[in-house]
Amino acid sequence: LPDDEKLGVAMVGLGSLSTNQIAPALQKTKRCKLAAIVSGTAAKREKWSKQYDLAPEHIYTYETFDKIAEDETVDIIYVVLPNGMHCEYTVRAAKAGKHVFCEKPMAISSVECRQMIDACEKAERLLGIGYRCQFEPHHRRCIELAESKTFGDIKGITGGFGFKIGDPTQWRLNKKLAGGGPLMDVGIYALQACRYLTGLEPELITATQTKTDPVKFAEVEETLSWTMKMGDVNCSLMTTYAFNGINNFHAYCDNGNFGLDPAFNYSGIKGKSSKGPIEFEQVDHFAAELDHFAECISNGTELRVPGETGLQDLLIMEAIFKAADSGLAIKP
Ligand code: NDP
């Protein structure tokens, strides 16, 4: 699209993801452009305004954020804040009359997710959630293999995502800002994969957790394993902040199997099936999901990942926490 037909995106929270992934992706999108920034850090506001040639009237702080309502260059507000701030800024963005794209996890509770959906419905604006893997060709191929029953019905899925977390003072270990530990942060990718591969929802959930460092993980989980019965599919998954290396899913079917490992990185995804490797060109996940969101706004087509998808994941994660705490099998 010519530049003046592209939708303007305002980024809220200029942390690691915004700086290293989303801003570069915005330079590659066909339908979006960076139009404004919202940041609490003066040095970042200065650096970004120079780097991306943004005039002072498109630079906001959290205090001046609501004035963005009058900024006609902004069509979409992209919330890239710590999880515990997603709800507040999504609701404020909707009240400012803008479409909202919100990073995963959508929020830190299902109650918040419902407030976000309501606010966007009331404002008649779209709400999209940043599940980038749904726009990635290896994942799309796996969804096709599942839907076409190439290897027959899926009977079991294993998978997980985790990493060894560093700095003990970061917001990811703070319950109020993170909502939970590795499940909210990265385990959610494995949970999502089970849902988009099977098209089914969990009926029964069990979970166990281990904690080897109760000081560092005073507020959130350290390692969590869970199972989900989804129709006749048995899923067994793990997430952790204690070790590196787990980053995959595999689906076992009547007549074969398929999966990705690594599955959830920004690039370098590798897949295999009983018929051979699953190979595609690597794409920019963030550019792909933003272009899809812009296309839905412009053409009125259906969102692949609406707020309802994020809400459902929060309901499932709440059930996983309940199962881990109680030791019981929980119906979400
Ligand atoms: P960072 O900590 O790197 O950045 C968060 C930014 O939020 C900060 O730099 C800061 O920006 C702003 N902020 C405002 N208030 C606070 C506060 N109280 N504490 C900390 N930061 C604050 O986080 P990430 O960029 O890694 O993650 C941001 C969001 O993106 C999360 O929801 C995360 O789950 C999601 N994410 C998604 C990924 C994906 O693949 N889809 C990958 C990584 C993260 P400023 O100084 O500009 O105000």
Short mmCIF file of C-alpha atoms and ligand atoms in Angstrom, two decimals:
data_model
loop_
_atom_site.label_atom_id
_atom_site.label_comp_id
_atom_site.label_asym_id
_atom_site.label_seq_id
_atom_site.Cartn_x
_atom_site.Cartn_y
_atom_site.Cartn_z
CA LEU A 1 0.00 0.00 0.00
CA PRO A 2 1.18 3.59 -0.49
CA ASP A 3 2.35 5.16 2.77
CA ASP A 4 -0.73 7.38 3.18
CA GLU A 5 -3.04 4.36 3.00
CA LYS A 6 -1.16 2.41 5.68
CA LEU A 7 -2.71 2.27 9.16
CA GLY A 8 -0.84 4.12 11.89
CA VAL A 9 0.29 2.10 14.90
CA ALA A 10 1.04 3.60 18.33
CA MET A 11 3.29 1.41 20.43
CA VAL A 12 2.76 1.45 24.20
CA GLY A 13 5.80 0.32 26.21
CA LEU A 14 9.18 0.45 24.54
CA GLY A 15 10.84 -2.58 26.12
CA SER A 16 12.75 -5.47 24.67
CA LEU A 17 9.99 -6.87 22.42
CA SER A 18 9.03 -3.46 21.03
CA THR A 19 12.63 -2.47 20.36
CA ASN A 20 14.03 -5.71 18.97
CA GLN A 21 11.06 -7.27 17.17
CA ILE A 22 8.03 -5.06 16.65
CA ALA A 23 9.64 -1.81 15.53
CA PRO A 24 11.75 -3.62 12.88
CA ALA A 25 8.65 -5.62 11.84
CA LEU A 26 6.69 -2.39 11.36
CA GLN A 27 9.27 -1.38 8.76
CA LYS A 28 8.41 -4.56 6.80
CA THR A 29 4.61 -4.48 7.02
CA LYS A 30 2.58 -3.77 3.90
CA ARG A 31 -0.40 -2.22 5.64
CA CYS A 32 0.98 -0.61 8.83
CA LYS A 33 3.42 2.09 9.86
CA LEU A 34 4.74 3.40 13.16
CA ALA A 35 2.77 6.57 13.92
CA ALA A 36 3.27 7.25 17.63
CA ILE A 37 4.95 6.01 20.81
CA VAL A 38 3.96 5.87 24.46
CA SER A 39 6.76 5.48 26.98
CA GLY A 40 7.57 6.30 30.58
CA THR A 41 11.26 6.73 29.82
CA ALA A 42 12.48 10.07 28.47
CA ALA A 43 15.65 8.65 26.93
CA LYS A 44 13.63 6.11 24.92
CA ARG A 45 11.16 8.76 23.74
CA GLU A 46 14.08 10.83 22.49
CA LYS A 47 15.88 7.91 20.82
CA TRP A 48 12.75 6.55 19.09
CA SER A 49 11.55 9.96 17.88
CA LYS A 50 14.91 10.50 16.15
CA GLN A 51 15.28 6.95 14.84
CA TYR A 52 11.75 6.80 13.41
CA ASP A 53 11.30 10.46 12.59
CA LEU A 54 8.29 11.04 14.86
CA ALA A 55 7.13 14.62 15.49
CA PRO A 56 6.69 15.73 19.15
CA GLU A 57 2.87 15.66 18.89
CA HIS A 58 3.02 11.87 18.38
CA ILE A 59 5.11 11.19 21.48
CA TYR A 60 3.17 10.32 24.66
CA THR A 61 3.81 9.36 28.27
CA TYR A 62 1.47 7.20 30.36
CA GLU A 63 0.12 10.44 31.84
CA THR A 64 -0.66 12.06 28.46
CA PHE A 65 -1.77 8.78 26.84
CA ASP A 66 -5.50 9.59 26.72
CA LYS A 67 -4.82 12.57 24.43
CA ILE A 68 -4.05 10.01 21.72
CA ALA A 69 -7.83 10.11 21.05
CA GLU A 70 -7.21 13.32 19.11
CA ASP A 71 -4.26 11.93 17.14
CA GLU A 72 -5.70 11.16 13.72
CA THR A 73 -2.50 9.49 12.55
CA VAL A 74 -3.14 6.65 15.03
CA ASP A 75 -5.52 3.84 13.99
CA ILE A 76 -4.17 0.98 16.10
CA ILE A 77 -2.78 0.99 19.64
CA TYR A 78 -0.37 -1.88 20.25
CA VAL A 79 -0.05 -2.72 23.97
CA VAL A 80 3.41 -4.16 24.72
CA LEU A 81 3.47 -3.59 28.48
CA PRO A 82 3.92 -6.05 31.36
CA ASN A 83 0.90 -8.39 31.46
CA GLY A 84 -0.65 -6.75 34.52
CA MET A 85 -1.00 -3.46 32.59
CA HIS A 86 -2.64 -4.88 29.43
CA CYS A 87 -6.20 -4.46 30.68
CA GLU A 88 -5.89 -0.84 31.79
CA TYR A 89 -4.22 0.30 28.57
CA THR A 90 -6.53 -1.71 26.31
CA VAL A 91 -9.58 -0.17 27.97
CA ARG A 92 -8.07 3.33 27.76
CA ALA A 93 -7.14 2.74 24.10
CA ALA A 94 -10.69 1.64 23.26
CA LYS A 95 -12.06 4.69 25.07
CA ALA A 96 -9.77 6.79 22.89
CA GLY A 97 -11.61 5.27 19.91
CA LYS A 98 -8.69 3.21 18.59
CA HIS A 99 -8.42 -0.44 17.53
CA VAL A 100 -6.32 -2.43 19.99
CA PHE A 101 -3.69 -5.06 19.38
CA CYS A 102 -2.55 -6.55 22.69
CA GLU A 103 0.43 -8.79 23.42
CA LYS A 104 -0.02 -12.22 24.97
CA PRO A 105 -1.08 -13.18 27.58
CA MET A 106 -4.14 -11.00 26.99
CA ALA A 107 -4.29 -10.06 30.70
CA ILE A 108 -3.73 -11.60 34.12
CA SER A 109 -7.30 -12.84 34.71
CA SER A 110 -10.42 -13.84 32.78
CA VAL A 111 -12.25 -10.99 34.55
CA GLU A 112 -9.84 -8.49 32.99
CA CYS A 113 -10.18 -10.15 29.56
CA ARG A 114 -13.95 -9.67 29.71
CA GLN A 115 -13.50 -5.97 30.58
CA MET A 116 -11.22 -5.57 27.56
CA ILE A 117 -13.65 -7.31 25.19
CA ASP A 118 -16.54 -5.21 26.52
CA ALA A 119 -14.59 -1.95 26.18
CA CYS A 120 -13.69 -2.67 22.55
CA GLU A 121 -17.23 -3.81 21.70
CA LYS A 122 -18.65 -0.65 23.24
CA ALA A 123 -16.21 1.50 21.26
CA GLU A 124 -16.92 -0.59 18.12
CA ARG A 125 -13.23 -1.23 17.68
CA LEU A 126 -11.37 -4.47 16.95
CA LEU A 127 -9.36 -6.25 19.62
CA GLY A 128 -6.61 -8.62 18.44
CA ILE A 129 -4.21 -10.70 20.56
CA GLY A 130 -0.55 -11.23 19.62
CA TYR A 131 -0.42 -14.98 19.02
CA ARG A 132 2.23 -14.71 16.32
CA CYS A 133 2.62 -18.48 15.77
CA GLN A 134 -0.84 -18.63 14.19
CA PHE A 135 0.67 -16.63 11.30
CA GLU A 136 3.76 -18.79 10.86
CA PRO A 137 3.88 -21.24 7.92
CA HIS A 138 5.24 -24.28 9.82
CA HIS A 139 2.41 -23.90 12.33
CA ARG A 140 -0.12 -23.37 9.50
CA ARG A 141 1.12 -26.59 7.87
CA CYS A 142 0.67 -28.51 11.13
CA ILE A 143 -2.88 -27.17 11.40
CA GLU A 144 -3.49 -28.40 7.83
CA LEU A 145 -2.04 -31.85 8.64
CA ALA A 146 -4.38 -32.03 11.64
CA GLU A 147 -7.49 -30.76 9.82
CA SER A 148 -6.97 -32.93 6.75
CA LYS A 149 -6.32 -35.95 9.01
CA THR A 150 -3.27 -36.75 6.86
CA PHE A 151 -2.11 -39.16 9.58
CA GLY A 152 -5.59 -39.91 10.91
CA ASP A 153 -7.10 -38.59 14.13
CA ILE A 154 -4.75 -37.01 16.67
CA LYS A 155 -4.64 -39.19 19.79
CA GLY A 156 -1.97 -37.47 21.85
CA ILE A 157 0.03 -34.23 21.97
CA THR A 158 3.20 -33.60 23.97
CA GLY A 159 4.97 -30.27 24.17
CA GLY A 160 6.23 -27.40 26.19
CA PHE A 161 8.07 -24.13 26.28
CA GLY A 162 10.41 -22.79 28.92
CA PHE A 163 13.72 -21.12 29.59
CA LYS A 164 16.10 -20.38 32.46
CA ILE A 165 15.15 -16.93 33.68
CA GLY A 166 17.84 -14.43 34.78
CA ASP A 167 17.47 -11.19 36.76
CA PRO A 168 15.45 -11.97 39.92
CA THR A 169 14.11 -8.38 40.08
CA GLN A 170 12.35 -8.43 36.68
CA TRP A 171 8.57 -7.97 36.33
CA ARG A 172 8.15 -11.55 35.02
CA LEU A 173 8.72 -12.79 38.60
CA ASN A 174 6.33 -10.25 40.11
CA LYS A 175 2.81 -11.64 40.47
CA LYS A 176 1.06 -8.27 40.16
CA LEU A 177 2.80 -7.40 36.89
CA ALA A 178 3.10 -10.91 35.40
CA GLY A 179 -0.05 -12.63 36.68
CA GLY A 180 1.84 -15.89 36.96
CA GLY A 181 5.11 -17.52 35.98
CA PRO A 182 6.21 -19.44 32.90
CA LEU A 183 2.72 -20.66 31.97
CA MET A 184 1.46 -17.10 31.42
CA ASP A 185 4.67 -16.15 29.64
CA VAL A 186 5.64 -19.09 27.43
CA GLY A 187 3.68 -22.21 28.40
CA ILE A 188 0.74 -20.40 26.80
CA TYR A 189 2.29 -21.19 23.37
CA ALA A 190 2.03 -24.95 23.98
CA LEU A 191 -1.51 -24.51 25.27
CA GLN A 192 -2.41 -22.51 22.15
CA ALA A 193 -0.89 -25.18 19.89
CA CYS A 194 -3.13 -27.87 21.41
CA ARG A 195 -6.17 -25.68 20.76
CA TYR A 196 -5.36 -24.75 17.17
CA LEU A 197 -4.24 -28.26 16.21
CA THR A 198 -7.29 -30.04 17.57
CA GLY A 199 -9.92 -27.31 17.31
CA LEU A 200 -11.09 -28.69 20.67
CA GLU A 201 -11.28 -27.27 24.18
CA PRO A 202 -9.99 -28.92 27.39
CA GLU A 203 -12.62 -30.81 29.37
CA LEU A 204 -10.46 -31.93 32.26
CA ILE A 205 -7.10 -30.63 33.54
CA THR A 206 -4.54 -31.96 36.02
CA ALA A 207 -1.31 -30.20 37.02
CA THR A 208 1.73 -30.50 39.27
CA GLN A 209 4.48 -28.02 40.06
CA THR A 210 7.98 -28.11 41.50
CA LYS A 211 9.85 -25.25 43.13
CA THR A 212 13.60 -25.57 43.81
CA ASP A 213 14.23 -21.86 44.47
CA PRO A 214 11.45 -20.55 46.73
CA VAL A 215 13.19 -17.18 47.11
CA LYS A 216 13.45 -16.34 43.42
CA PHE A 217 10.04 -17.89 42.74
CA ALA A 218 8.32 -16.51 45.85
CA GLU A 219 5.45 -15.06 43.80
CA VAL A 220 5.15 -17.20 40.66
CA GLU A 221 5.59 -20.85 39.64
CA GLU A 222 8.97 -22.23 38.63
CA THR A 223 8.16 -25.44 36.73
CA LEU A 224 4.67 -26.64 35.92
CA SER A 225 3.45 -29.77 34.13
CA TRP A 226 -0.13 -30.24 33.12
CA THR A 227 -2.43 -32.55 31.21
CA MET A 228 -5.55 -31.71 29.26
CA LYS A 229 -8.17 -34.12 28.01
CA MET A 230 -9.53 -32.52 24.83
CA GLY A 231 -12.20 -34.83 23.38
CA ASP A 232 -10.29 -38.06 22.68
CA VAL A 233 -6.93 -36.23 22.57
CA ASN A 234 -4.66 -36.58 25.58
CA CYS A 235 -2.23 -33.64 25.96
CA SER A 236 0.81 -33.63 28.24
CA LEU A 237 2.67 -30.32 28.54
CA MET A 238 5.38 -28.56 30.54
CA THR A 239 6.59 -25.03 31.15
CA THR A 240 9.50 -23.72 33.18
CA TYR A 241 11.68 -20.80 34.23
CA ALA A 242 14.31 -23.24 35.57
CA PHE A 243 16.03 -24.67 32.48
CA ASN A 244 16.60 -24.10 28.78
CA GLY A 245 15.80 -26.34 25.85
CA ILE A 246 12.10 -27.21 25.91
CA ASN A 247 10.46 -25.54 22.91
CA ASN A 248 8.30 -27.97 20.95
CA PHE A 249 5.09 -29.83 20.28
CA HIS A 250 4.42 -33.19 18.70
CA ALA A 251 1.10 -34.70 17.67
CA TYR A 252 0.68 -38.49 17.56
CA CYS A 253 -2.04 -39.79 15.27
CA ASP A 254 -3.56 -43.12 14.22
CA ASN A 255 -1.18 -43.51 11.26
CA GLY A 256 1.80 -41.27 11.93
CA ASN A 257 2.95 -38.17 13.74
CA PHE A 258 4.16 -34.61 13.19
CA GLY A 259 5.55 -31.72 15.15
CA LEU A 260 7.92 -28.77 15.47
CA ASP A 261 11.18 -28.45 17.45
CA PRO A 262 12.09 -25.70 18.00
CA ALA A 263 8.50 -24.59 17.60
CA PHE A 264 8.07 -21.17 19.17
CA ASN A 265 11.16 -19.06 18.38
CA TYR A 266 11.01 -15.91 16.24
CA SER A 267 12.89 -17.81 13.50
CA GLY A 268 14.66 -21.11 12.88
CA ILE A 269 11.52 -23.21 13.34
CA LYS A 270 12.03 -26.83 12.30
CA GLY A 271 9.41 -29.48 11.71
CA LYS A 272 9.14 -33.15 10.87
CA SER A 273 6.46 -35.69 10.23
CA SER A 274 6.44 -39.42 9.56
CA LYS A 275 6.46 -38.43 5.87
CA GLY A 276 9.61 -36.27 6.16
CA PRO A 277 10.68 -32.76 7.11
CA ILE A 278 8.27 -29.82 7.35
CA GLU A 279 10.14 -26.95 5.69
CA PHE A 280 9.13 -23.40 4.85
CA GLU A 281 10.77 -20.05 4.46
CA GLN A 282 11.01 -18.13 7.72
CA VAL A 283 8.65 -15.14 7.88
CA ASP A 284 8.49 -12.18 10.25
CA HIS A 285 5.71 -13.29 12.62
CA PHE A 286 5.03 -9.78 13.88
CA ALA A 287 4.76 -8.25 10.40
CA ALA A 288 2.40 -11.07 9.38
CA GLU A 289 0.06 -10.69 12.36
CA LEU A 290 -0.01 -6.89 12.12
CA ASP A 291 -0.80 -6.96 8.40
CA HIS A 292 -3.62 -9.43 9.07
CA PHE A 293 -5.00 -7.14 11.81
CA ALA A 294 -4.83 -4.10 9.50
CA GLU A 295 -6.51 -6.06 6.72
CA CYS A 296 -9.39 -7.01 9.04
CA ILE A 297 -9.84 -3.35 10.00
CA SER A 298 -9.77 -2.15 6.40
CA ASN A 299 -11.80 -4.92 4.76
CA GLY A 300 -14.04 -6.05 7.61
CA THR A 301 -12.73 -9.62 7.35
CA GLU A 302 -12.72 -11.95 10.34
CA LEU A 303 -9.93 -11.75 12.92
CA ARG A 304 -7.96 -14.96 13.30
CA VAL A 305 -7.11 -14.22 16.94
CA PRO A 306 -9.78 -12.06 18.61
CA GLY A 307 -10.04 -11.19 22.30
CA GLU A 308 -12.24 -14.27 22.84
CA THR A 309 -9.23 -16.51 22.05
CA GLY A 310 -7.16 -14.73 24.70
CA LEU A 311 -10.02 -14.95 27.20
CA GLN A 312 -10.39 -18.71 26.65
CA ASP A 313 -6.65 -19.19 27.31
CA LEU A 314 -6.95 -17.25 30.58
CA LEU A 315 -9.89 -19.46 31.64
CA ILE A 316 -7.79 -22.55 30.88
CA MET A 317 -4.72 -21.18 32.68
CA GLU A 318 -6.86 -20.35 35.74
CA ALA A 319 -8.02 -23.98 35.71
CA ILE A 320 -4.39 -25.18 35.44
CA PHE A 321 -3.44 -23.09 38.50
CA LYS A 322 -6.45 -24.44 40.38
CA ALA A 323 -5.48 -28.01 39.46
CA ALA A 324 -1.88 -27.45 40.58
CA ASP A 325 -2.97 -25.89 43.88
CA SER A 326 -5.63 -28.46 44.72
CA GLY A 327 -4.18 -31.63 43.25
CA LEU A 328 -7.62 -32.27 41.78
CA ALA A 329 -8.73 -32.72 38.16
CA ILE A 330 -10.45 -29.47 37.18
CA LYS A 331 -13.08 -28.72 34.53
CA PRO A 332 -12.26 -25.28 33.07
P1 NDP B 1 10.13 -5.50 28.82
O1 NDP B 1 10.30 -5.53 30.29
O2 NDP B 1 11.34 -5.61 27.98
O3 NDP B 1 9.35 -4.16 28.39
C1 NDP B 1 8.19 -3.72 29.03
C2 NDP B 1 8.13 -2.20 28.92
O4 NDP B 1 6.91 -1.78 29.54
C3 NDP B 1 9.23 -1.47 29.68
O5 NDP B 1 10.42 -1.34 28.95
C4 NDP B 1 8.57 -0.14 29.94
O6 NDP B 1 8.67 0.66 28.76
C5 NDP B 1 7.10 -0.48 30.10
N1 NDP B 1 6.68 -0.47 31.51
C6 NDP B 1 5.75 0.37 32.02
N2 NDP B 1 5.57 0.15 33.33
C7 NDP B 1 6.42 -0.86 33.66
C8 NDP B 1 6.70 -1.52 34.90
N3 NDP B 1 6.06 -1.22 36.04
N4 NDP B 1 7.63 -2.50 34.90
C9 NDP B 1 8.28 -2.83 33.77
N5 NDP B 1 8.05 -2.23 32.57
C10 NDP B 1 7.12 -1.25 32.51
O7 NDP B 1 9.08 -6.65 28.47
P2 NDP B 1 8.87 -7.38 27.07
O8 NDP B 1 9.03 -6.42 25.97
O9 NDP B 1 9.68 -8.61 27.05
O10 NDP B 1 7.34 -7.85 27.20
C11 NDP B 1 6.26 -6.94 27.02
C12 NDP B 1 4.98 -7.74 26.68
O11 NDP B 1 5.19 -8.44 25.47
C13 NDP B 1 4.59 -8.80 27.70
O12 NDP B 1 3.19 -8.86 27.81
C14 NDP B 1 5.11 -10.09 27.12
O13 NDP B 1 4.36 -11.24 27.52
C15 NDP B 1 4.96 -9.83 25.64
N6 NDP B 1 5.94 -10.58 24.85
C16 NDP B 1 5.51 -11.26 23.76
C17 NDP B 1 6.39 -11.94 22.96
C18 NDP B 1 5.92 -12.60 21.72
O14 NDP B 1 6.68 -13.37 21.14
N7 NDP B 1 4.71 -12.35 21.26
C19 NDP B 1 7.82 -12.01 23.30
C20 NDP B 1 8.20 -11.20 24.43
C21 NDP B 1 7.27 -10.53 25.18
P3 NDP B 1 8.88 2.24 28.80
O15 NDP B 1 10.20 2.45 29.47
O16 NDP B 1 8.86 2.61 27.38
O17 NDP B 1 7.73 2.84 29.58
#
